[in-house]
PDB file of N, CA and C in Angstrom:
ATOM      1  N   MET A   1      73.176 -10.430 -21.264  1.00  0.00           N
ATOM      2  CA  MET A   1      72.245 -10.780 -22.321  1.00  0.00           C
ATOM      3  C   MET A   1      71.217  -9.766 -22.396  1.00  0.00           C
ATOM      4  N   GLY A   2      71.266  -8.651 -23.178  1.00  0.00           N
ATOM      5  CA  GLY A   2      70.010  -7.864 -23.511  1.00  0.00           C
ATOM      6  C   GLY A   2      69.098  -8.440 -24.198  1.00  0.00           C
ATOM      7  N   GLY A   3      67.747  -8.342 -23.988  1.00  0.00           N
ATOM      8  CA  GLY A   3      66.716  -9.332 -24.859  1.00  0.00           C
ATOM      9  C   GLY A   3      66.951 -10.780 -24.906  1.00  0.00           C
ATOM     10  N   SER A   4      66.876 -11.209 -26.209  1.00  0.00           N
ATOM     11  CA  SER A   4      66.976 -12.519 -26.307  1.00  0.00           C
ATOM     12  C   SER A   4      67.955 -12.865 -27.427  1.00  0.00           C
ATOM     13  N   THR A   5      68.403 -14.224 -27.608  1.00  0.00           N
ATOM     14  CA  THR A   5      69.318 -14.498 -28.463  1.00  0.00           C
ATOM     15  C   THR A   5      68.850 -16.076 -28.971  1.00  0.00           C
ATOM     16  N   GLN A   6      69.064 -16.484 -30.187  1.00  0.00           N
ATOM     17  CA  GLN A   6      69.103 -17.626 -30.567  1.00  0.00           C
ATOM     18  C   GLN A   6      70.040 -18.622 -30.266  1.00  0.00           C
ATOM     19  N   ALA A   7      69.934 -19.843 -29.789  1.00  0.00           N
ATOM     20  CA  ALA A   7      71.019 -20.803 -29.351  1.00  0.00           C
ATOM     21  C   ALA A   7      70.735 -22.041 -29.525  1.00  0.00           C
ATOM     22  N   ARG A   8      71.739 -22.909 -29.654  1.00  0.00           N
ATOM     23  CA  ARG A   8      71.659 -24.520 -29.590  1.00  0.00           C
ATOM     24  C   ARG A   8      71.467 -24.986 -28.340  1.00  0.00           C
ATOM     25  N   ILE A   9      70.479 -25.704 -27.974  1.00  0.00           N
ATOM     26  CA  ILE A   9      70.462 -26.267 -26.511  1.00  0.00           C
ATOM     27  C   ILE A   9      70.015 -28.013 -26.567  1.00  0.00           C
ATOM     28  N   ARG A  10      70.406 -28.570 -25.460  1.00  0.00           N
ATOM     29  CA  ARG A  10      70.291 -30.102 -25.591  1.00  0.00           C
ATOM     30  C   ARG A  10      69.470 -30.441 -24.417  1.00  0.00           C
ATOM     31  N   PHE A  11      68.376 -31.317 -24.235  1.00  0.00           N
ATOM     32  CA  PHE A  11      67.823 -31.730 -23.391  1.00  0.00           C
ATOM     33  C   PHE A  11      68.303 -33.167 -22.927  1.00  0.00           C
ATOM     34  N   GLU A  12      68.523 -33.148 -21.526  1.00  0.00           N
ATOM     35  CA  GLU A  12      68.762 -34.438 -20.975  1.00  0.00           C
ATOM     36  C   GLU A  12      68.023 -35.097 -19.859  1.00  0.00           C
ATOM     37  N   ARG A  13      67.797 -36.351 -19.918  1.00  0.00           N
ATOM     38  CA  ARG A  13      67.236 -37.049 -18.764  1.00  0.00           C
ATOM     39  C   ARG A  13      68.199 -38.008 -17.934  1.00  0.00           C
ATOM     40  N   ALA A  14      67.834 -38.040 -16.666  1.00  0.00           N
ATOM     41  CA  ALA A  14      68.443 -38.650 -15.674  1.00  0.00           C
ATOM     42  C   ALA A  14      68.135 -40.150 -15.956  1.00  0.00           C
ATOM     43  N   THR A  15      69.031 -41.149 -15.840  1.00  0.00           N
ATOM     44  CA  THR A  15      68.871 -42.441 -15.664  1.00  0.00           C
ATOM     45  C   THR A  15      69.780 -43.173 -14.545  1.00  0.00           C
ATOM     46  N   ARG A  16      69.497 -44.496 -14.147  1.00  0.00           N
ATOM     47  CA  ARG A  16      70.094 -44.792 -13.297  1.00  0.00           C
ATOM     48  C   ARG A  16      71.267 -45.874 -13.840  1.00  0.00           C
ATOM     49  N   SER A  17      72.388 -45.980 -13.298  1.00  0.00           N
ATOM     50  CA  SER A  17      73.474 -46.696 -13.799  1.00  0.00           C
ATOM     51  C   SER A  17      74.217 -47.382 -12.622  1.00  0.00           C
ATOM     52  N   PRO A  18      74.288 -48.709 -12.851  1.00  0.00           N
ATOM     53  CA  PRO A  18      75.167 -49.283 -11.687  1.00  0.00           C
ATOM     54  C   PRO A  18      76.501 -48.569 -11.270  1.00  0.00           C
ATOM     55  N   ASP A  19      76.945 -48.492  -9.918  1.00  0.00           N
ATOM     56  CA  ASP A  19      78.027 -47.986  -9.633  1.00  0.00           C
ATOM     57  C   ASP A  19      79.238 -48.784  -9.244  1.00  0.00           C
ATOM     58  N   GLY A  20      78.914 -50.345  -9.611  1.00  0.00           N
ATOM     59  CA  GLY A  20      80.060 -51.136  -9.294  1.00  0.00           C
ATOM     60  C   GLY A  20      80.184 -51.580  -7.939  1.00  0.00           C
ATOM     61  N   ALA A  21      79.516 -51.127  -7.072  1.00  0.00           N
ATOM     62  CA  ALA A  21      79.491 -51.600  -5.734  1.00  0.00           C
ATOM     63  C   ALA A  21      78.056 -51.754  -5.206  1.00  0.00           C
ATOM     64  N   GLY A  22      77.380 -52.211  -5.925  1.00  0.00           N
ATOM     65  CA  GLY A  22      76.025 -52.793  -5.871  1.00  0.00           C
ATOM     66  C   GLY A  22      74.827 -51.718  -5.755  1.00  0.00           C
ATOM     67  N   GLY A  23      75.144 -50.571  -6.035  1.00  0.00           N
ATOM     68  CA  GLY A  23      74.143 -49.527  -5.957  1.00  0.00           C
ATOM     69  C   GLY A  23      74.004 -48.797  -7.270  1.00  0.00           C
ATOM     70  N   ALA A  24      73.476 -47.785  -7.386  1.00  0.00           N
ATOM     71  CA  ALA A  24      73.227 -47.030  -8.563  1.00  0.00           C
ATOM     72  C   ALA A  24      73.609 -45.640  -8.489  1.00  0.00           C
ATOM     73  N   ARG A  25      73.918 -44.807  -9.446  1.00  0.00           N
ATOM     74  CA  ARG A  25      74.252 -43.628  -9.514  1.00  0.00           C
ATOM     75  C   ARG A  25      73.520 -42.853 -10.532  1.00  0.00           C
ATOM     76  N   ARG A  26      73.068 -41.703 -10.549  1.00  0.00           N
ATOM     77  CA  ARG A  26      72.379 -40.881 -11.764  1.00  0.00           C
ATOM     78  C   ARG A  26      73.443 -40.363 -12.902  1.00  0.00           C
ATOM     79  N   VAL A  27      72.973 -40.535 -13.894  1.00  0.00           N
ATOM     80  CA  VAL A  27      73.646 -40.463 -15.061  1.00  0.00           C
ATOM     81  C   VAL A  27      72.888 -39.541 -15.960  1.00  0.00           C
ATOM     82  N   TRP A  28      73.504 -38.628 -16.555  1.00  0.00           N
ATOM     83  CA  TRP A  28      72.468 -37.730 -17.466  1.00  0.00           C
ATOM     84  C   TRP A  28      72.968 -37.937 -19.115  1.00  0.00           C
ATOM     85  N   ALA A  29      71.675 -38.215 -19.796  1.00  0.00           N
ATOM     86  CA  ALA A  29      72.080 -38.751 -21.203  1.00  0.00           C
ATOM     87  C   ALA A  29      71.083 -37.808 -22.006  1.00  0.00           C
ATOM     88  N   ALA A  30      71.494 -37.556 -23.286  1.00  0.00           N
ATOM     89  CA  ALA A  30      70.798 -36.987 -24.248  1.00  0.00           C
ATOM     90  C   ALA A  30      69.248 -37.266 -24.294  1.00  0.00           C
ATOM     91  N   LEU A  31      68.240 -36.658 -24.577  1.00  0.00           N
ATOM     92  CA  LEU A  31      66.826 -37.180 -24.651  1.00  0.00           C
ATOM     93  C   LEU A  31      66.588 -37.588 -25.936  1.00  0.00           C
ATOM     94  N   ASP A  32      67.098 -37.053 -26.822  1.00  0.00           N
ATOM     95  CA  ASP A  32      67.003 -37.343 -28.363  1.00  0.00           C
ATOM     96  C   ASP A  32      67.997 -38.094 -29.118  1.00  0.00           C
ATOM     97  N   ARG A  33      67.703 -38.565 -30.270  1.00  0.00           N
ATOM     98  CA  ARG A  33      68.876 -39.076 -31.106  1.00  0.00           C
ATOM     99  C   ARG A  33      69.446 -37.409 -31.888  1.00  0.00           C
ATOM    100  N   ARG A  34      68.526 -36.737 -31.970  1.00  0.00           N
ATOM    101  CA  ARG A  34      69.140 -35.582 -32.419  1.00  0.00           C
ATOM    102  C   ARG A  34      69.441 -34.588 -31.250  1.00  0.00           C
ATOM    103  N   PRO A  35      70.551 -34.429 -30.689  1.00  0.00           N
ATOM    104  CA  PRO A  35      70.745 -34.201 -29.253  1.00  0.00           C
ATOM    105  C   PRO A  35      70.508 -32.593 -29.086  1.00  0.00           C
ATOM    106  N   GLU A  36      70.706 -31.639 -30.075  1.00  0.00           N
ATOM    107  CA  GLU A  36      70.665 -30.201 -30.040  1.00  0.00           C
ATOM    108  C   GLU A  36      69.280 -29.686 -30.738  1.00  0.00           C
ATOM    109  N   VAL A  37      68.732 -28.971 -30.122  1.00  0.00           N
ATOM    110  CA  VAL A  37      67.413 -27.892 -30.913  1.00  0.00           C
ATOM    111  C   VAL A  37      67.739 -26.462 -30.965  1.00  0.00           C
ATOM    112  N   TRP A  38      67.271 -25.644 -31.559  1.00  0.00           N
ATOM    113  CA  TRP A  38      67.259 -24.321 -31.594  1.00  0.00           C
ATOM    114  C   TRP A  38      66.056 -23.838 -30.583  1.00  0.00           C
ATOM    115  N   ALA A  39      66.648 -22.824 -29.832  1.00  0.00           N
ATOM    116  CA  ALA A  39      65.913 -21.916 -28.743  1.00  0.00           C
ATOM    117  C   ALA A  39      66.240 -20.664 -28.666  1.00  0.00           C
ATOM    118  N   ARG A  40      64.991 -19.687 -28.492  1.00  0.00           N
ATOM    119  CA  ARG A  40      65.249 -18.489 -28.123  1.00  0.00           C
ATOM    120  C   ARG A  40      65.573 -18.339 -26.816  1.00  0.00           C
ATOM    121  N   VAL A  41      66.768 -17.837 -26.401  1.00  0.00           N
ATOM    122  CA  VAL A  41      67.110 -17.772 -25.053  1.00  0.00           C
ATOM    123  C   VAL A  41      66.872 -16.046 -24.335  1.00  0.00           C
ATOM    124  N   ARG A  42      66.186 -16.175 -23.237  1.00  0.00           N
ATOM    125  CA  ARG A  42      66.115 -14.924 -22.483  1.00  0.00           C
ATOM    126  C   ARG A  42      66.419 -14.730 -21.233  1.00  0.00           C
ATOM    127  N   ALA A  43      67.425 -14.058 -20.619  1.00  0.00           N
ATOM    128  CA  ALA A  43      67.607 -14.040 -19.199  1.00  0.00           C
ATOM    129  C   ALA A  43      66.582 -13.738 -18.483  1.00  0.00           C
ATOM    130  N   GLY A  44      66.390 -14.237 -17.240  1.00  0.00           N
ATOM    131  CA  GLY A  44      65.453 -14.175 -16.263  1.00  0.00           C
ATOM    132  C   GLY A  44      66.054 -13.395 -15.017  1.00  0.00           C
ATOM    133  N   SER A  45      65.482 -13.928 -13.854  1.00  0.00           N
ATOM    134  CA  SER A  45      66.099 -13.216 -12.510  1.00  0.00           C
ATOM    135  C   SER A  45      67.224 -14.053 -12.095  1.00  0.00           C
ATOM    136  N   GLY A  46      67.904 -13.506 -11.159  1.00  0.00           N
ATOM    137  CA  GLY A  46      69.219 -14.026 -10.451  1.00  0.00           C
ATOM    138  C   GLY A  46      69.052 -13.851  -8.939  1.00  0.00           C
ATOM    139  N   GLY A  47      69.917 -14.371  -8.394  1.00  0.00           N
ATOM    140  CA  GLY A  47      70.038 -14.172  -6.886  1.00  0.00           C
ATOM    141  C   GLY A  47      70.942 -14.983  -6.176  1.00  0.00           C
ATOM    142  N   GLU A  48      71.349 -14.569  -4.788  1.00  0.00           N
ATOM    143  CA  GLU A  48      72.368 -15.353  -4.203  1.00  0.00           C
ATOM    144  C   GLU A  48      71.798 -15.889  -2.839  1.00  0.00           C
ATOM    145  N   SER A  49      72.354 -16.892  -2.303  1.00  0.00           N
ATOM    146  CA  SER A  49      71.769 -17.040  -0.930  1.00  0.00           C
ATOM    147  C   SER A  49      72.987 -17.612  -0.229  1.00  0.00           C
ATOM    148  N   PHE A  50      73.059 -17.440   1.203  1.00  0.00           N
ATOM    149  CA  PHE A  50      74.137 -18.009   2.057  1.00  0.00           C
ATOM    150  C   PHE A  50      73.821 -19.154   2.761  1.00  0.00           C
ATOM    151  N   GLU A  51      74.492 -20.269   2.553  1.00  0.00           N
ATOM    152  CA  GLU A  51      74.110 -21.543   3.001  1.00  0.00           C
ATOM    153  C   GLU A  51      75.512 -22.301   3.410  1.00  0.00           C
ATOM    154  N   GLY A  52      75.473 -22.953   4.563  1.00  0.00           N
ATOM    155  CA  GLY A  52      76.603 -23.999   4.612  1.00  0.00           C
ATOM    156  C   GLY A  52      77.953 -22.870   4.761  1.00  0.00           C
ATOM    157  N   GLY A  53      77.789 -21.669   5.149  1.00  0.00           N
ATOM    158  CA  GLY A  53      79.383 -20.774   5.254  1.00  0.00           C
ATOM    159  C   GLY A  53      79.742 -20.704   3.600  1.00  0.00           C
ATOM    160  N   ARG A  54      78.889 -20.570   2.841  1.00  0.00           N
ATOM    161  CA  ARG A  54      79.406 -20.273   1.319  1.00  0.00           C
ATOM    162  C   ARG A  54      78.076 -19.467   0.527  1.00  0.00           C
ATOM    163  N   VAL A  55      78.340 -18.692  -0.370  1.00  0.00           N
ATOM    164  CA  VAL A  55      77.450 -17.988  -1.115  1.00  0.00           C
ATOM    165  C   VAL A  55      77.068 -18.918  -2.576  1.00  0.00           C
ATOM    166  N   ASN A  56      75.898 -19.117  -2.698  1.00  0.00           N
ATOM    167  CA  ASN A  56      75.147 -19.625  -3.720  1.00  0.00           C
ATOM    168  C   ASN A  56      74.604 -18.888  -4.767  1.00  0.00           C
ATOM    169  N   ALA A  57      75.202 -18.775  -6.011  1.00  0.00           N
ATOM    170  CA  ALA A  57      74.461 -18.016  -6.876  1.00  0.00           C
ATOM    171  C   ALA A  57      73.481 -18.678  -7.938  1.00  0.00           C
ATOM    172  N   THR A  58      72.156 -18.084  -8.140  1.00  0.00           N
ATOM    173  CA  THR A  58      71.475 -18.853  -8.889  1.00  0.00           C
ATOM    174  C   THR A  58      71.085 -17.811 -10.139  1.00  0.00           C
ATOM    175  N   ALA A  59      70.633 -18.304 -11.233  1.00  0.00           N
ATOM    176  CA  ALA A  59      70.431 -17.620 -12.396  1.00  0.00           C
ATOM    177  C   ALA A  59      69.109 -18.235 -13.149  1.00  0.00           C
ATOM    178  N   THR A  60      68.072 -17.715 -13.418  1.00  0.00           N
ATOM    179  CA  THR A  60      66.827 -18.133 -14.383  1.00  0.00           C
ATOM    180  C   THR A  60      67.022 -17.796 -15.723  1.00  0.00           C
ATOM    181  N   VAL A  61      66.726 -18.675 -16.553  1.00  0.00           N
ATOM    182  CA  VAL A  61      66.619 -18.494 -18.078  1.00  0.00           C
ATOM    183  C   VAL A  61      65.649 -18.871 -18.404  1.00  0.00           C
ATOM    184  N   VAL A  62      64.766 -18.146 -19.620  1.00  0.00           N
ATOM    185  CA  VAL A  62      63.618 -18.674 -20.424  1.00  0.00           C
ATOM    186  C   VAL A  62      64.022 -19.143 -21.762  1.00  0.00           C
ATOM    187  N   PHE A  63      63.531 -20.352 -22.174  1.00  0.00           N
ATOM    188  CA  PHE A  63      63.912 -20.776 -23.439  1.00  0.00           C
ATOM    189  C   PHE A  63      62.421 -21.016 -24.252  1.00  0.00           C
ATOM    190  N   ARG A  64      62.544 -20.462 -25.193  1.00  0.00           N
ATOM    191  CA  ARG A  64      61.351 -20.513 -26.088  1.00  0.00           C
ATOM    192  C   ARG A  64      61.632 -21.570 -27.120  1.00  0.00           C
ATOM    193  N   LEU A  65      60.844 -22.510 -27.457  1.00  0.00           N
ATOM    194  CA  LEU A  65      61.072 -23.397 -28.896  1.00  0.00           C
ATOM    195  C   LEU A  65      60.017 -23.882 -29.105  1.00  0.00           C
ATOM    196  N   ARG A  66      60.001 -24.692 -30.235  1.00  0.00           N
ATOM    197  CA  ARG A  66      59.020 -25.385 -30.663  1.00  0.00           C
ATOM    198  C   ARG A  66      58.286 -26.309 -29.696  1.00  0.00           C
ATOM    199  N   ARG A  67      56.882 -26.625 -29.392  1.00  0.00           N
ATOM    200  CA  ARG A  67      56.471 -27.210 -28.588  1.00  0.00           C
ATOM    201  C   ARG A  67      56.707 -28.743 -28.530  1.00  0.00           C
ATOM    202  N   ARG A  68      56.873 -29.361 -27.318  1.00  0.00           N
ATOM    203  CA  ARG A  68      57.301 -30.639 -27.171  1.00  0.00           C
ATOM    204  C   ARG A  68      56.505 -31.381 -26.153  1.00  0.00           C
ATOM    205  N   SER A  69      56.282 -32.407 -26.060  1.00  0.00           N
ATOM    206  CA  SER A  69      55.032 -33.247 -25.402  1.00  0.00           C
ATOM    207  C   SER A  69      56.044 -34.199 -24.375  1.00  0.00           C
ATOM    208  N   ASP A  70      57.229 -34.537 -24.552  1.00  0.00           N
ATOM    209  CA  ASP A  70      58.285 -35.359 -23.943  1.00  0.00           C
ATOM    210  C   ASP A  70      59.038 -34.925 -22.687  1.00  0.00           C
ATOM    211  N   LEU A  71      58.801 -33.659 -22.604  1.00  0.00           N
ATOM    212  CA  LEU A  71      59.667 -32.946 -21.440  1.00  0.00           C
ATOM    213  C   LEU A  71      58.881 -32.996 -19.999  1.00  0.00           C
ATOM    214  N   THR A  72      59.824 -33.156 -19.037  1.00  0.00           N
ATOM    215  CA  THR A  72      59.088 -32.962 -17.725  1.00  0.00           C
ATOM    216  C   THR A  72      60.142 -32.035 -17.012  1.00  0.00           C
ATOM    217  N   PRO A  73      59.694 -31.727 -15.703  1.00  0.00           N
ATOM    218  CA  PRO A  73      60.420 -30.949 -14.635  1.00  0.00           C
ATOM    219  C   PRO A  73      61.607 -31.683 -14.307  1.00  0.00           C
ATOM    220  N   LEU A  74      61.649 -33.078 -14.473  1.00  0.00           N
ATOM    221  CA  LEU A  74      62.701 -33.769 -13.945  1.00  0.00           C
ATOM    222  C   LEU A  74      63.982 -33.727 -14.845  1.00  0.00           C
ATOM    223  N   ASP A  75      63.713 -33.373 -15.963  1.00  0.00           N
ATOM    224  CA  ASP A  75      64.751 -33.308 -17.265  1.00  0.00           C
ATOM    225  C   ASP A  75      65.531 -32.041 -16.922  1.00  0.00           C
ATOM    226  N   ARG A  76      66.567 -31.608 -17.745  1.00  0.00           N
ATOM    227  CA  ARG A  76      67.338 -30.604 -17.718  1.00  0.00           C
ATOM    228  C   ARG A  76      67.756 -30.044 -18.953  1.00  0.00           C
ATOM    229  N   ILE A  77      68.170 -28.837 -19.104  1.00  0.00           N
ATOM    230  CA  ILE A  77      68.902 -28.218 -20.389  1.00  0.00           C
ATOM    231  C   ILE A  77      70.184 -27.939 -20.114  1.00  0.00           C
ATOM    232  N   LEU A  78      71.072 -28.338 -21.322  1.00  0.00           N
ATOM    233  CA  LEU A  78      72.398 -28.035 -21.137  1.00  0.00           C
ATOM    234  C   LEU A  78      72.492 -26.809 -22.185  1.00  0.00           C
ATOM    235  N   TRP A  79      73.006 -25.758 -21.983  1.00  0.00           N
ATOM    236  CA  TRP A  79      73.245 -24.634 -22.850  1.00  0.00           C
ATOM    237  C   TRP A  79      74.694 -23.991 -22.489  1.00  0.00           C
ATOM    238  N   GLN A  80      75.111 -23.938 -23.386  1.00  0.00           N
ATOM    239  CA  GLN A  80      76.831 -23.305 -23.571  1.00  0.00           C
ATOM    240  C   GLN A  80      77.588 -24.039 -22.188  1.00  0.00           C
ATOM    241  N   GLY A  81      77.303 -25.400 -22.136  1.00  0.00           N
ATOM    242  CA  GLY A  81      78.117 -26.237 -21.159  1.00  0.00           C
ATOM    243  C   GLY A  81      77.784 -26.232 -19.619  1.00  0.00           C
ATOM    244  N   VAL A  82      76.476 -25.342 -19.404  1.00  0.00           N
ATOM    245  CA  VAL A  82      75.981 -25.234 -18.059  1.00  0.00           C
ATOM    246  C   VAL A  82      74.521 -25.869 -18.041  1.00  0.00           C
ATOM    247  N   ALA A  83      74.405 -26.738 -16.795  1.00  0.00           N
ATOM    248  CA  ALA A  83      73.277 -27.387 -16.889  1.00  0.00           C
ATOM    249  C   ALA A  83      72.005 -26.456 -16.018  1.00  0.00           C
ATOM    250  N   TYR A  84      71.049 -26.516 -16.503  1.00  0.00           N
ATOM    251  CA  TYR A  84      69.651 -25.746 -16.168  1.00  0.00           C
ATOM    252  C   TYR A  84      68.807 -26.606 -15.714  1.00  0.00           C
ATOM    253  N   ASN A  85      68.175 -26.553 -14.537  1.00  0.00           N
ATOM    254  CA  ASN A  85      67.052 -27.296 -14.210  1.00  0.00           C
ATOM    255  C   ASN A  85      65.717 -26.928 -14.461  1.00  0.00           C
ATOM    256  N   ILE A  86      64.848 -27.540 -15.249  1.00  0.00           N
ATOM    257  CA  ILE A  86      63.569 -27.143 -15.742  1.00  0.00           C
ATOM    258  C   ILE A  86      62.697 -27.012 -14.618  1.00  0.00           C
ATOM    259  N   ARG A  87      62.205 -25.800 -14.381  1.00  0.00           N
ATOM    260  CA  ARG A  87      61.249 -25.631 -13.300  1.00  0.00           C
ATOM    261  C   ARG A  87      60.059 -25.514 -13.778  1.00  0.00           C
ATOM    262  N   THR A  88      59.535 -24.799 -14.761  1.00  0.00           N
ATOM    263  CA  THR A  88      58.104 -24.565 -15.349  1.00  0.00           C
ATOM    264  C   THR A  88      58.241 -24.771 -16.928  1.00  0.00           C
ATOM    265  N   LEU A  89      57.200 -25.523 -17.382  1.00  0.00           N
ATOM    266  CA  LEU A  89      56.978 -25.783 -18.666  1.00  0.00           C
ATOM    267  C   LEU A  89      55.766 -25.035 -18.956  1.00  0.00           C
ATOM    268  N   LEU A  90      55.635 -24.136 -20.096  1.00  0.00           N
ATOM    269  CA  LEU A  90      54.510 -23.251 -20.166  1.00  0.00           C
ATOM    270  C   LEU A  90      54.098 -23.041 -21.756  1.00  0.00           C
ATOM    271  N   PRO A  91      52.882 -23.254 -22.147  1.00  0.00           N
ATOM    272  CA  PRO A  91      52.412 -23.269 -23.474  1.00  0.00           C
ATOM    273  C   PRO A  91      52.667 -21.787 -23.888  1.00  0.00           C
ATOM    274  N   ALA A  92      53.064 -21.381 -25.304  1.00  0.00           N
ATOM    275  CA  ALA A  92      53.150 -20.234 -25.516  1.00  0.00           C
ATOM    276  C   ALA A  92      52.219 -20.098 -26.900  1.00  0.00           C
ATOM    277  N   ALA A  93      52.115 -19.071 -27.580  1.00  0.00           N
ATOM    278  CA  ALA A  93      51.302 -18.677 -28.775  1.00  0.00           C
ATOM    279  C   ALA A  93      51.891 -19.904 -29.999  1.00  0.00           C
ATOM    280  N   GLY A  94      50.563 -20.287 -30.676  1.00  0.00           N
ATOM    281  CA  GLY A  94      50.959 -21.220 -31.760  1.00  0.00           C
ATOM    282  C   GLY A  94      51.679 -22.595 -31.554  1.00  0.00           C
ATOM    283  N   SER A  95      52.552 -22.694 -32.184  1.00  0.00           N
ATOM    284  CA  SER A  95      53.205 -24.245 -31.993  1.00  0.00           C
ATOM    285  C   SER A  95      54.291 -24.107 -31.002  1.00  0.00           C
ATOM    286  N   PHE A  96      54.434 -23.106 -30.086  1.00  0.00           N
ATOM    287  CA  PHE A  96      55.548 -22.769 -29.296  1.00  0.00           C
ATOM    288  C   PHE A  96      55.538 -23.072 -27.889  1.00  0.00           C
ATOM    289  N   MET A  97      56.466 -23.409 -27.151  1.00  0.00           N
ATOM    290  CA  MET A  97      56.531 -23.204 -25.559  1.00  0.00           C
ATOM    291  C   MET A  97      57.517 -22.416 -24.976  1.00  0.00           C
ATOM    292  N   GLU A  98      57.441 -22.324 -23.789  1.00  0.00           N
ATOM    293  CA  GLU A  98      58.469 -21.559 -22.885  1.00  0.00           C
ATOM    294  C   GLU A  98      58.919 -22.433 -21.817  1.00  0.00           C
ATOM    295  N   ILE A  99      60.187 -22.514 -21.487  1.00  0.00           N
ATOM    296  CA  ILE A  99      60.538 -23.436 -20.338  1.00  0.00           C
ATOM    297  C   ILE A  99      61.615 -22.376 -19.525  1.00  0.00           C
ATOM    298  N   GLU A 100      61.032 -22.318 -18.112  1.00  0.00           N
ATOM    299  CA  GLU A 100      61.829 -21.493 -17.243  1.00  0.00           C
ATOM    300  C   GLU A 100      62.489 -22.644 -16.578  1.00  0.00           C
ATOM    301  N   ALA A 101      64.143 -22.391 -16.617  1.00  0.00           N
ATOM    302  CA  ALA A 101      65.162 -23.120 -16.104  1.00  0.00           C
ATOM    303  C   ALA A 101      65.869 -22.434 -15.169  1.00  0.00           C
ATOM    304  N   GLU A 102      66.594 -23.150 -14.251  1.00  0.00           N
ATOM    305  CA  GLU A 102      67.442 -22.558 -13.229  1.00  0.00           C
ATOM    306  C   GLU A 102      68.910 -23.158 -13.224  1.00  0.00           C
ATOM    307  N   ARG A 103      69.783 -22.392 -12.946  1.00  0.00           N
ATOM    308  CA  ARG A 103      71.374 -22.919 -12.827  1.00  0.00           C
ATOM    309  C   ARG A 103      71.772 -22.479 -11.451  1.00  0.00           C
ATOM    310  N   GLY A 104      72.569 -23.347 -10.803  1.00  0.00           N
ATOM    311  CA  GLY A 104      73.023 -23.096  -9.573  1.00  0.00           C
ATOM    312  C   GLY A 104      72.340 -23.812  -8.437  1.00  0.00           C
ATOM    313  N   VAL A 105      71.395 -24.502  -8.808  1.00  0.00           N
ATOM    314  CA  VAL A 105      70.542 -25.148  -7.484  1.00  0.00           C
ATOM    315  C   VAL A 105      70.738 -26.702  -7.979  1.00  0.00           C
ATOM    316  N   PRO A 106      70.637 -27.629  -7.049  1.00  0.00           N
ATOM    317  CA  PRO A 106      70.579 -28.856  -7.311  1.00  0.00           C
ATOM    318  C   PRO A 106      69.146 -29.331  -7.939  1.00  0.00           C
ATOM    319  N   SER A 107      69.221 -30.289  -8.827  1.00  0.00           N
ATOM    320  CA  SER A 107      67.931 -30.934  -9.305  1.00  0.00           C
ATOM    321  C   SER A 107      67.318 -31.777  -8.682  1.00  0.00           C
TER     322      SER A 107
END
């Protein structure tokens, strides 16, 4: 992706749901009633690591969108069917914010 592109993204928040065996499991659900919002998407860095006998690839993406106060680094972004863990929430000029998020790593 050269430069940036406009895309629809979805914010998700983890909730706990009974697993039927007396415990609970994490389930991701849409954060809003309007699940998708527009954002400008820009590729960041990427890398690979070797752990447990396998190669793990990571990629960082920066999402620029209208400022929101309800997001935390515990939330995630779903873009093009891929989950990106929020790493940093940054204020940007005017009424915008930037979110640095990473795929390929556990949340």
